[in-house]
Short mmCIF file of C-alpha atoms in Angstrom, two decimals:
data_model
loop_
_atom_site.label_atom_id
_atom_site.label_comp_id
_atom_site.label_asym_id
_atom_site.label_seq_id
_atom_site.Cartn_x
_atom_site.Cartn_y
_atom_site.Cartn_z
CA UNK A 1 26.35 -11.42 -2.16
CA UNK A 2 25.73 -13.98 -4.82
CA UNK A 3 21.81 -15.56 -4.80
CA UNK A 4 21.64 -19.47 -4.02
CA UNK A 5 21.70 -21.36 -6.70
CA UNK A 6 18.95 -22.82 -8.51
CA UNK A 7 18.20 -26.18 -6.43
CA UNK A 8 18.39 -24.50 -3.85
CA UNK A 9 16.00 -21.85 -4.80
CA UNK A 10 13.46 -24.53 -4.91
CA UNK A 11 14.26 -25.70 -1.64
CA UNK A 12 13.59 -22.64 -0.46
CA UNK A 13 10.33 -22.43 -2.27
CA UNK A 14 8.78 -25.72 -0.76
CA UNK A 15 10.16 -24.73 2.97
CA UNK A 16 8.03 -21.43 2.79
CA UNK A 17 5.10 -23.71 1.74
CA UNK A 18 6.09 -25.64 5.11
CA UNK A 19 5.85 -22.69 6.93
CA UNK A 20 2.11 -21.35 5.64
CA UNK A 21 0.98 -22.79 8.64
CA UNK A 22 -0.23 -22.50 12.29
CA UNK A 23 2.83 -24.72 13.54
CA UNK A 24 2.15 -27.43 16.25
CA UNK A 25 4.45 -27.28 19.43
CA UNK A 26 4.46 -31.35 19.22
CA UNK A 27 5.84 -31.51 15.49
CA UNK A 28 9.05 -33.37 15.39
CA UNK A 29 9.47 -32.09 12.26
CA UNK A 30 8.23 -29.33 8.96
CA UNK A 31 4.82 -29.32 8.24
CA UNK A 32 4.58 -31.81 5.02
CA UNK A 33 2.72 -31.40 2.00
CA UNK A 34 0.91 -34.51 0.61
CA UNK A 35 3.79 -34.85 -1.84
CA UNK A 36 4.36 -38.23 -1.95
CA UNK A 37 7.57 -37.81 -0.49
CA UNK A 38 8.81 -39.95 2.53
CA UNK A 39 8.41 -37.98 5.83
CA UNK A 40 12.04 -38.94 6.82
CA UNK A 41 13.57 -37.70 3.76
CA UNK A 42 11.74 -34.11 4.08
CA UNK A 43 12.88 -33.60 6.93
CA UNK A 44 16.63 -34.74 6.24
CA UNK A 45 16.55 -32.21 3.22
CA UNK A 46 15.01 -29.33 5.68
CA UNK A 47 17.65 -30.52 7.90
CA UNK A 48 20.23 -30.02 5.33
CA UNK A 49 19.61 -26.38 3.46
CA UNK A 50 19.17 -25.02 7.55
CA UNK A 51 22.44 -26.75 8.02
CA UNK A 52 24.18 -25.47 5.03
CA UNK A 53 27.40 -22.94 5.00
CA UNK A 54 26.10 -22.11 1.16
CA UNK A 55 22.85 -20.72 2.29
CA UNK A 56 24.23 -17.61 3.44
CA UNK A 57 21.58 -15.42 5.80
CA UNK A 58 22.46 -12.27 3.20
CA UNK A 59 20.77 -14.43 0.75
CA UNK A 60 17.92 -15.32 2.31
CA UNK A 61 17.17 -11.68 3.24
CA UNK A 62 17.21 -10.26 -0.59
CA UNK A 63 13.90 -11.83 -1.58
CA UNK A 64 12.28 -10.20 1.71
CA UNK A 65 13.90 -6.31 1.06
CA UNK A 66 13.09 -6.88 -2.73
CA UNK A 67 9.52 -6.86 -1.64
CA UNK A 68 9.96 -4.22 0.79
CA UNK A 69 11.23 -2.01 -1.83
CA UNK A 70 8.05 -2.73 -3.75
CA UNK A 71 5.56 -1.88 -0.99
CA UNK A 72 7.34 1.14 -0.01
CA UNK A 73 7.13 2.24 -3.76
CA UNK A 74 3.33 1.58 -3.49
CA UNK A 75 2.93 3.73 -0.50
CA UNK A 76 1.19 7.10 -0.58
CA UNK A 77 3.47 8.37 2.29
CA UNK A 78 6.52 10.82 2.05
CA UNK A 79 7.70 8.66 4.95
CA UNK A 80 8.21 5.00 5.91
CA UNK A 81 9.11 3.70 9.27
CA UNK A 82 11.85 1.11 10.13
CA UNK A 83 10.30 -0.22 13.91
CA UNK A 84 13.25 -1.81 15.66
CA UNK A 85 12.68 -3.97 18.39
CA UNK A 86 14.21 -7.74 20.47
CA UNK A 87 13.11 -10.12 21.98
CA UNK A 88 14.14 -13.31 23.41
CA UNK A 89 13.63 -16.82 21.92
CA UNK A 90 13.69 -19.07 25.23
CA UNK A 91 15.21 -22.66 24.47
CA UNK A 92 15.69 -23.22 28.41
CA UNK A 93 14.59 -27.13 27.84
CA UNK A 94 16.67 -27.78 24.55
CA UNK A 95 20.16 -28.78 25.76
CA UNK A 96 21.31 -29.92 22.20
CA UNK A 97 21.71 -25.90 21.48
CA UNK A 98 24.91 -25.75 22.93
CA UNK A 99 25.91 -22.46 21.36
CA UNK A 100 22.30 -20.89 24.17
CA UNK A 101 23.24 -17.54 26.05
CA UNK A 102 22.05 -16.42 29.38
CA UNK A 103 19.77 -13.78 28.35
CA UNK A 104 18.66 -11.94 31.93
CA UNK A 105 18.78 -14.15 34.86
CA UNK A 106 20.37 -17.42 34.97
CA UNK A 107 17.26 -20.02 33.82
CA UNK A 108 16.38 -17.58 30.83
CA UNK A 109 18.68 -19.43 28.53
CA UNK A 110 18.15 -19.13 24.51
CA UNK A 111 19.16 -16.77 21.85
CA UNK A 112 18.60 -12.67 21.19
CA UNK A 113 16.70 -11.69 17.89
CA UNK A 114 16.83 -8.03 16.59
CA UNK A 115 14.62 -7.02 14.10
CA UNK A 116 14.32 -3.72 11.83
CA UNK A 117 11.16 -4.42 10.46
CA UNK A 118 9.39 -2.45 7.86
CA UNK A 119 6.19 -0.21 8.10
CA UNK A 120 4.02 2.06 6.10
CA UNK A 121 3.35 5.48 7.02
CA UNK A 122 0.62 6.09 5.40
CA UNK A 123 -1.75 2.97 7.15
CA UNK A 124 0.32 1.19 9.51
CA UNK A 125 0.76 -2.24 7.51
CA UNK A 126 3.67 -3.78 8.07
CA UNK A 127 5.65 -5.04 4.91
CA UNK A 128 8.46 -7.16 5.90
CA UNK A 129 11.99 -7.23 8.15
CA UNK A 130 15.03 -5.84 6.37
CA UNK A 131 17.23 -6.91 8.66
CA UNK A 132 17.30 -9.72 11.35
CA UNK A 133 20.43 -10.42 13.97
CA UNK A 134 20.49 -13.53 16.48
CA UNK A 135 23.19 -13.70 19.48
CA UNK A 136 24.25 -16.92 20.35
CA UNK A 137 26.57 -17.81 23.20
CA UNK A 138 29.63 -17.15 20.11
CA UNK A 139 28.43 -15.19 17.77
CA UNK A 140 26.02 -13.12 15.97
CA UNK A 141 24.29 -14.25 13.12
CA UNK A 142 22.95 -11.60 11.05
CA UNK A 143 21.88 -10.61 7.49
CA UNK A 144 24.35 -8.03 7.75
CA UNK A 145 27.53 -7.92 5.79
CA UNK A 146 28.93 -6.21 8.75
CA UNK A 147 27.14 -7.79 11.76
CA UNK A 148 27.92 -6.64 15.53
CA UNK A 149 29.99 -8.48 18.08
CA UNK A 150 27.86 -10.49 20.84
CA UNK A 151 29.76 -7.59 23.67
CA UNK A 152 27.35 -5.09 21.59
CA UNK A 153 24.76 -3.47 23.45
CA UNK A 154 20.80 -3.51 21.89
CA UNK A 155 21.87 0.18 21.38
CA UNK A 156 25.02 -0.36 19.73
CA UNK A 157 23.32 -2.21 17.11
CA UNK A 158 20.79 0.93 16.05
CA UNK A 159 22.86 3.01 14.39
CA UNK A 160 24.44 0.79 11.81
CA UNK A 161 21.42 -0.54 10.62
CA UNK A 162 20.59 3.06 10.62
CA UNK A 163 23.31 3.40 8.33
CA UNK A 164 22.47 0.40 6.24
CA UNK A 165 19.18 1.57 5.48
CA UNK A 166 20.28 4.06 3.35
CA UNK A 167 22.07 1.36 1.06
CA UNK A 168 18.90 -0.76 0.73
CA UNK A 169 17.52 1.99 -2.14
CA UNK A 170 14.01 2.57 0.18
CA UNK A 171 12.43 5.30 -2.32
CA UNK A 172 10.78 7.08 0.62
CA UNK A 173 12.34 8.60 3.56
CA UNK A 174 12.94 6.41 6.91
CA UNK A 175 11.83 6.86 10.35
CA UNK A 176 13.56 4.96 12.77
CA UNK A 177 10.66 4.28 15.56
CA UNK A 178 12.04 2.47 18.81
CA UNK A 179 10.63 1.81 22.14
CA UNK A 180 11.85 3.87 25.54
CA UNK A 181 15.07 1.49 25.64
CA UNK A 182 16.80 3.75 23.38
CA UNK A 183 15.52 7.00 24.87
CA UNK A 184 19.74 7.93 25.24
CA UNK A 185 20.59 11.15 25.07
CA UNK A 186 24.15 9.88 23.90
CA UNK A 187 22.95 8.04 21.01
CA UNK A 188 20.54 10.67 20.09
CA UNK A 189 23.77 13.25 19.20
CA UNK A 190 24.84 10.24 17.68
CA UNK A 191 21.67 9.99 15.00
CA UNK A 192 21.57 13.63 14.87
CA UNK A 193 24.61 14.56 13.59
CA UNK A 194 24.59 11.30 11.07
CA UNK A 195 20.95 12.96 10.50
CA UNK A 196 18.26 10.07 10.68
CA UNK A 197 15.00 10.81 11.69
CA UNK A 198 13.79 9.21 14.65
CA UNK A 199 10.95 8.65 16.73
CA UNK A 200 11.41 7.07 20.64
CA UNK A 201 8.99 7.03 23.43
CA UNK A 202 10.82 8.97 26.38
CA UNK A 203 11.47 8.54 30.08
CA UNK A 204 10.69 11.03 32.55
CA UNK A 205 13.88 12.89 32.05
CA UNK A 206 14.52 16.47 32.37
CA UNK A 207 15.00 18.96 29.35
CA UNK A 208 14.83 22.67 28.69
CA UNK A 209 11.89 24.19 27.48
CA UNK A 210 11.45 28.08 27.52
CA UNK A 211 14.95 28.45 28.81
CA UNK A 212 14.16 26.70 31.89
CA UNK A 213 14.85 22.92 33.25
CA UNK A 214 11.68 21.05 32.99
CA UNK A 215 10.79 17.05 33.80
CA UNK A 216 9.06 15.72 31.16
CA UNK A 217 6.40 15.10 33.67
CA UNK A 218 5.94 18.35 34.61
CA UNK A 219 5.83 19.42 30.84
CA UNK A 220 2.45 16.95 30.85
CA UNK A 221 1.16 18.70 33.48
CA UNK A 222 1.08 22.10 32.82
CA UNK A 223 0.00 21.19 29.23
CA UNK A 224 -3.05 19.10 30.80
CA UNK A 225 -4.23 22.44 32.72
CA UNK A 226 -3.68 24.70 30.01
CA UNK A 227 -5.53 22.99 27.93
CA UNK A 228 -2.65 22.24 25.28
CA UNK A 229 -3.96 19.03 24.71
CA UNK A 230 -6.63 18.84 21.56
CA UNK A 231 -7.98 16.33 18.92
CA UNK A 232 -11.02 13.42 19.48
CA UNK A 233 -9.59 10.80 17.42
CA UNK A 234 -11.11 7.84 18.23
CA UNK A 235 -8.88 4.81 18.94
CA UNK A 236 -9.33 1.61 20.87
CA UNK A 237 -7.74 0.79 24.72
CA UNK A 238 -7.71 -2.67 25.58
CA UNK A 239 -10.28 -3.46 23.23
CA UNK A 240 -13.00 -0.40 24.32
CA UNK A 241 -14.04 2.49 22.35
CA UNK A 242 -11.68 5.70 23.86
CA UNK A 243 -10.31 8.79 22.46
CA UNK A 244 -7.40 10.29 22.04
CA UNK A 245 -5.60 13.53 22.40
CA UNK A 246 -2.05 15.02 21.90
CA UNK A 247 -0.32 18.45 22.14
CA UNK A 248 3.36 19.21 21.61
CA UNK A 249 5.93 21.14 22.39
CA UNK A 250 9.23 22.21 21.24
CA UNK A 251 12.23 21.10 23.95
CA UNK A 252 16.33 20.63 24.07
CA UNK A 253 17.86 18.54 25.47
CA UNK A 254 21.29 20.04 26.46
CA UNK A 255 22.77 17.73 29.48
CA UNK A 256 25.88 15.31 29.88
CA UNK A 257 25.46 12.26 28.59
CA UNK A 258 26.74 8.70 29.92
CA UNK A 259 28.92 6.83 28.78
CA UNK A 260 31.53 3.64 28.80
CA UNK A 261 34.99 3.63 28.19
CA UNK A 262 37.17 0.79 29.16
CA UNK A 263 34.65 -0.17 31.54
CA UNK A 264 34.34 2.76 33.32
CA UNK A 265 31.28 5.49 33.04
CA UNK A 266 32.14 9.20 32.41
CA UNK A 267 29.29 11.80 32.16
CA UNK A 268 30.45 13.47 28.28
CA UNK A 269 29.18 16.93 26.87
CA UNK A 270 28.20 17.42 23.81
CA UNK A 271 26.05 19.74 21.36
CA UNK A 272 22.48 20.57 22.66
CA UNK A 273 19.98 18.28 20.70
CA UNK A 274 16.63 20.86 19.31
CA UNK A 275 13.57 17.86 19.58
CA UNK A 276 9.70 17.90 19.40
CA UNK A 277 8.13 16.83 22.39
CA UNK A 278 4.49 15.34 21.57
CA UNK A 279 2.82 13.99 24.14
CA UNK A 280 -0.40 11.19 23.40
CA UNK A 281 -3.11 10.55 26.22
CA UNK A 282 -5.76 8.27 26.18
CA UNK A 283 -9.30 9.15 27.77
CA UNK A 284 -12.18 6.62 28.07
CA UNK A 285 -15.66 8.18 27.52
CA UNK A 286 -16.07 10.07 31.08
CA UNK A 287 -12.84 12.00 29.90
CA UNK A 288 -10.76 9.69 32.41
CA UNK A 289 -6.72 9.63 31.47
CA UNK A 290 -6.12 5.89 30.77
CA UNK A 291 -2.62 6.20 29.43
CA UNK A 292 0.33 8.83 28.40
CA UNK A 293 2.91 8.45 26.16
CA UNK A 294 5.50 10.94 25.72
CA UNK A 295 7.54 10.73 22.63
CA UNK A 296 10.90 12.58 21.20
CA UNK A 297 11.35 13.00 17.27
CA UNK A 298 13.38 15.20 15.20
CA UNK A 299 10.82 14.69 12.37
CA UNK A 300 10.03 18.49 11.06
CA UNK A 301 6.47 19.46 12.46
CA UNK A 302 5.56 20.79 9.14
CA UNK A 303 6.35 17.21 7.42
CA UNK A 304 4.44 15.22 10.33
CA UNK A 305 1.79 17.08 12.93
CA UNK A 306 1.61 15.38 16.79
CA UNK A 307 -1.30 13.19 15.43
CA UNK A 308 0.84 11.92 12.68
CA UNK A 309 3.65 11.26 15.14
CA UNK A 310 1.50 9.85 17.76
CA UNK A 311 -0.14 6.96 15.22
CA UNK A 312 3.43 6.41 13.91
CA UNK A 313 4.16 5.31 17.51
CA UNK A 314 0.90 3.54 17.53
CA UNK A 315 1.76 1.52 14.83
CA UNK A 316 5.72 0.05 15.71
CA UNK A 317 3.36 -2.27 17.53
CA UNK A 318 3.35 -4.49 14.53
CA UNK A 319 6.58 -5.34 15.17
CA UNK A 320 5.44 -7.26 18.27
CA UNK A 321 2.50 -8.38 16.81
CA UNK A 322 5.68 -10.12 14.66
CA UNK A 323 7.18 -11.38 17.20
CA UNK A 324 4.12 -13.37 18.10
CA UNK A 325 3.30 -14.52 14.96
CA UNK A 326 6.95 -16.04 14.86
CA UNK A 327 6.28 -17.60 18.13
CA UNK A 328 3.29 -18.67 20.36
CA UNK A 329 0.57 -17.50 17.57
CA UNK A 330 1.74 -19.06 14.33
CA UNK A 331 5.27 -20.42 14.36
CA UNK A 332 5.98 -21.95 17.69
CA UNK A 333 9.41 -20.56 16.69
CA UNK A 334 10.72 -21.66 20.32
CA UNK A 335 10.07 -25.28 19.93
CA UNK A 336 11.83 -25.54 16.79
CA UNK A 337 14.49 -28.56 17.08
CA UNK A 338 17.23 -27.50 14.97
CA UNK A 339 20.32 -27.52 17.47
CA UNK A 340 22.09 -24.53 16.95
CA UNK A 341 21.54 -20.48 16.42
CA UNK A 342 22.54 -20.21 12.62
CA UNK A 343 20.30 -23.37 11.92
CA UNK A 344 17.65 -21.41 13.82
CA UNK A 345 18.29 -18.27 11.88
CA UNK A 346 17.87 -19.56 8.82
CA UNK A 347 14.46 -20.82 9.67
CA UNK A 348 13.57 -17.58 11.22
CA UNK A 349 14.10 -15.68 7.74
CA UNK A 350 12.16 -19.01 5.99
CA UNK A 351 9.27 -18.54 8.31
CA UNK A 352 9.17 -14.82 7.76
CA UNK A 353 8.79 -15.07 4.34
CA UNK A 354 5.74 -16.98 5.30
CA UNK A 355 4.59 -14.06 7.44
CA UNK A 356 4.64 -11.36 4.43
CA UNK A 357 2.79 -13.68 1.95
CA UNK A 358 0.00 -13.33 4.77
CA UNK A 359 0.45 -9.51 5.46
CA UNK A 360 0.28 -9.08 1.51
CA UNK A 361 -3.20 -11.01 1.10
CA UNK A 362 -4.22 -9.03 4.68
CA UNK A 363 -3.83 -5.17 2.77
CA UNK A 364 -4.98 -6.61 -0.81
CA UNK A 365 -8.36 -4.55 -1.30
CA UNK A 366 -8.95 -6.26 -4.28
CA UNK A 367 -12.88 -8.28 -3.97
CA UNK A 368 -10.46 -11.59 -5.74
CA UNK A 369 -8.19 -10.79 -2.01
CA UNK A 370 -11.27 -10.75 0.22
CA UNK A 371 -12.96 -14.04 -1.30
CA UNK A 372 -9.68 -15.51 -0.54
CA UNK A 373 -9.25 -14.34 2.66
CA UNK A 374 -12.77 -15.58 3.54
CA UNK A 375 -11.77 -19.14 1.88
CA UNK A 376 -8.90 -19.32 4.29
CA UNK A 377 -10.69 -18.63 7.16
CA UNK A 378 -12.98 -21.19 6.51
CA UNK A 379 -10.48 -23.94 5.78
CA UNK A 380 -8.33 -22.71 9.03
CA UNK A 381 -11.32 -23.81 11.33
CA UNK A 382 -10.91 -20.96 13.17
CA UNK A 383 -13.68 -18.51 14.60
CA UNK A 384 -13.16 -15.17 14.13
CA UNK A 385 -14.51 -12.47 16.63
CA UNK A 386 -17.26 -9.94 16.09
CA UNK A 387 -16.14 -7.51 12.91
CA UNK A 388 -12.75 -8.96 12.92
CA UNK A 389 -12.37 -10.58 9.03
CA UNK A 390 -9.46 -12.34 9.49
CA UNK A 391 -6.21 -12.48 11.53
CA UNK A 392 -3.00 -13.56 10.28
CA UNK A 393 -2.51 -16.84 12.61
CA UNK A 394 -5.66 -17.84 10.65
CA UNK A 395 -4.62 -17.02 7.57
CA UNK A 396 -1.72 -19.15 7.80
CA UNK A 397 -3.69 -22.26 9.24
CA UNK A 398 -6.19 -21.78 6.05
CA UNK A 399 -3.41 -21.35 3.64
CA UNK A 400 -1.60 -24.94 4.72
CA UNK A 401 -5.33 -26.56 3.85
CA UNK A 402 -5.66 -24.80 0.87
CA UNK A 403 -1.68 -26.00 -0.07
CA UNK A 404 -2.17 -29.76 0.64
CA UNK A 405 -5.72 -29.65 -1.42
CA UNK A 406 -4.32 -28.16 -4.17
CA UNK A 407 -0.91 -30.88 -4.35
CA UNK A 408 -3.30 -33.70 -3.54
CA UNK A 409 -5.81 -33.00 -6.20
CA UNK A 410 -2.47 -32.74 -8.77
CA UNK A 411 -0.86 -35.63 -7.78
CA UNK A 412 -3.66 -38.40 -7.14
CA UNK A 413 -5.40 -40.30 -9.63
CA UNK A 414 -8.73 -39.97 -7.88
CA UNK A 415 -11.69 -37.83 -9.06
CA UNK A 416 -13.22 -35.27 -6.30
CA UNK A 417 -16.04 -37.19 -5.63
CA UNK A 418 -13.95 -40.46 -5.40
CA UNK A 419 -12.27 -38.32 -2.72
CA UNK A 420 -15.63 -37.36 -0.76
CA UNK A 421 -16.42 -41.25 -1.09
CA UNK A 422 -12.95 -42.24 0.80
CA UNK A 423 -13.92 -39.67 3.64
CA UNK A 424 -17.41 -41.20 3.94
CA UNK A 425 -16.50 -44.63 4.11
CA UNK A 426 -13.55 -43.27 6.59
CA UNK A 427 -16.99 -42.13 8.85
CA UNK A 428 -19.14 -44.44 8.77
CA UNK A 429 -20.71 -43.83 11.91
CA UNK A 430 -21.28 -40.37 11.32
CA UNK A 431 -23.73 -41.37 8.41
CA UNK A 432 -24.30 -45.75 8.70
CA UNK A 433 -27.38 -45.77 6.55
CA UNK A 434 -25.81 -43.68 3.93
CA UNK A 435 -28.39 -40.88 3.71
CA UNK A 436 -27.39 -37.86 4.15
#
């Protein structure tokens, strides 16, 4: 896929500037940078590179895996983990998208974004999404070269990015971590015998353990009063101190699996599928169970131990903690007014290149990375809680500041303190005799 060309390379450039910021939900428009430059005519060129056939979403995904493939380098892990996750972006009240889809019911009306989004192993940062789909009423648009059809099932769509992963040139070996939705015993021969590594959070199904048929459940159980269960790491649960345990076991799971064909469901063999069970529980500090996960992974136990595992799982929550960052805690991604899906998907991979510029400064240890994280705060206004240095809704509200101080300061004629005298006399009933 050939890059975009130069002009609109720097397009590019100043809409990720646009996007360094906490969006508003009222903004008819891009942020805008004191520039100089007619508010109209910003937004007519935003307008136009979202709108544009040239700007192809394969394009506008190489700068993010380019960094990806730099992170991943940096990482002390063996491993890295590809989180894949949807969720909805709900445009019930913008009737000039007339290429929406009915997402569940029949008011949830918007579009469907899938993300494979990249995470390290070794500390849980995330580093940026490789790849990105969005379902519209038509079409998927997707920074695929071979996207899926909008008939595909979430779970249809797993295995060739699956398979795509292995042409991005990731120097460390991929876990695929997904929530229960894909706990499928039909997809898991699937993964098996194209052997990816995978780690999903399972149902309450039954599988064989000791050559005998076991519920998952049960499995818990008897591993709770046999005192399988062993560790004190300490970990948070809802934002209070707790601990948490894990034990594992080795299980198969050997039953038919379902399946459509022309419409119809058939129950299909196939060959038995050898998985580690490792089971998480979280206990408050009475020794009360506050929560169980159960997860299934093929990943060798002498590559990753049930604590490893269990923290893997911990951390695909980043890929939520996305999600919200594109939407109701940074980008407002759902009031954005561009009228149709591709427009929208565009933005989407502009925005999240706003996203990793923040993650970046976020893991930088260096003391240069902290004073600027502290800078940002303070411009962003925002109040941070107790121990918590910075977050990365913040971050982006402080960067935007920082951006229109530094393009004001090139482009005016005034001195700083000229500046400070303008804001004064803007004031002056804050200060009327002067003094401070």
């Amino acid at each position: 896929m050939p890059p975009m060309d130069r002009r609109l390379q720097l397009r590019y450039q100043v809409l990720v500037k646009s996007q360094m910021n906490a969006a508003s939900r009222t903004a008819a428009g891009p942020s805008l940078l004191p520039q100089g430059t007619h508010a109209a005519a910003v937004t007519q060129a935003a307008w136009r590179f979202y709108n544009n056939p040239r700007v192809s979403l394969a394009a506008l995904i190489q700068p993010l895996r380019e960094i990806g493939l730099k992170e991943a380098a940096q990482s002390s892990s063996e491993f890295v983990l590809l989180a894949h996750d949807w969720s909805k972006l709900d445009y019930g009240t913008h009737s000039s998208k007339q290429d929406r889809c009915q997402l569940t019911h029949r008011s949830d009306i918007g579009y469907d974004l899938t993300t494979a989004l990249l995470i390290d192993a070794h500390d849980g940062a995330p580093l940026v999404p490789m790849e990105m789909h969005l379902k519209t009423a038509h079409a998927v648009h997707s920074t695929s070269t071979s996207p899926p059809v909008v008939t595909d099932h979430h779970l249809d769509q797993l295995q060739p990015i699956m398979d795509s992963s292995r042409e991005w040139n990731l120097p460390r070996r991929v876990v695929h971590v997904i929530d229960r939705e894909a706990d499928s015993l039909g997809h898991y021969r699937d993964w098996q015998a194209a052997e990816h590594l995978f780690l999903v959070r399972s149902n309450d199904r039954r599988v064989r353990w000791n050559d005998q048929s076991w519920k998952i459940s049960e499995i818990v159980g008897h591993c709770e009063s046999s005192g399988y269960f062993q560790g004190d790491r300490p970990v948070e649960y809802h934002g209070k101190p707790a601990i948490q345990q894990v034990a594992e076991v080795n299980i198969v799971l050997d039953r038919r699996h379902k399946t459509q064909i022309n419409g119809k469901q058939y129950a299909i063999a196939g060959p038995p599928v050898p998985l580690r069970l490792v089971m998480s529980r979280i206990l408050d500090e009475t020794g009360q169970v506050l929560s169980t996960w159960t997860l299934l992974t093929n990943v060798p136990a002498d590559k990753a131990d049930a604590g490893q595992v269990a923290l893997w799982y911990y951390w695909r929550w980043r890929i939520e903690s996305f999600y919200k960052l594109l939407k109701s805690h940074g980008q407002e991604a759902e009031y954005w007014q561009q009228e149709s899906g591709e427009a929208i998907a565009r933005r989407l991979l502009v925005a999240t290149m706003a996203c990793v510029v923040v993650w970046r400064l976020q893991r930088e240890t260096t003391p240069q990375a902290a004073e600027t994280r502290r800078i940002l705060i303070r411009l962003s206004g925002r109040q941070m809680k107790h121990k918590v240095e910075s977050t990365a809704p913040a971050l982006l509200a402080g960067y935007f500041v920082l951006l229109s101080m530094l393009q004001l300061l090139e482009q005016t004629d005034h001195t700083l303190d000229q500046l400070k005298s303008l804001a004064d006399n803007a004031l002056p009933f804050i200060n009327p005799s002067g003094n401070v």
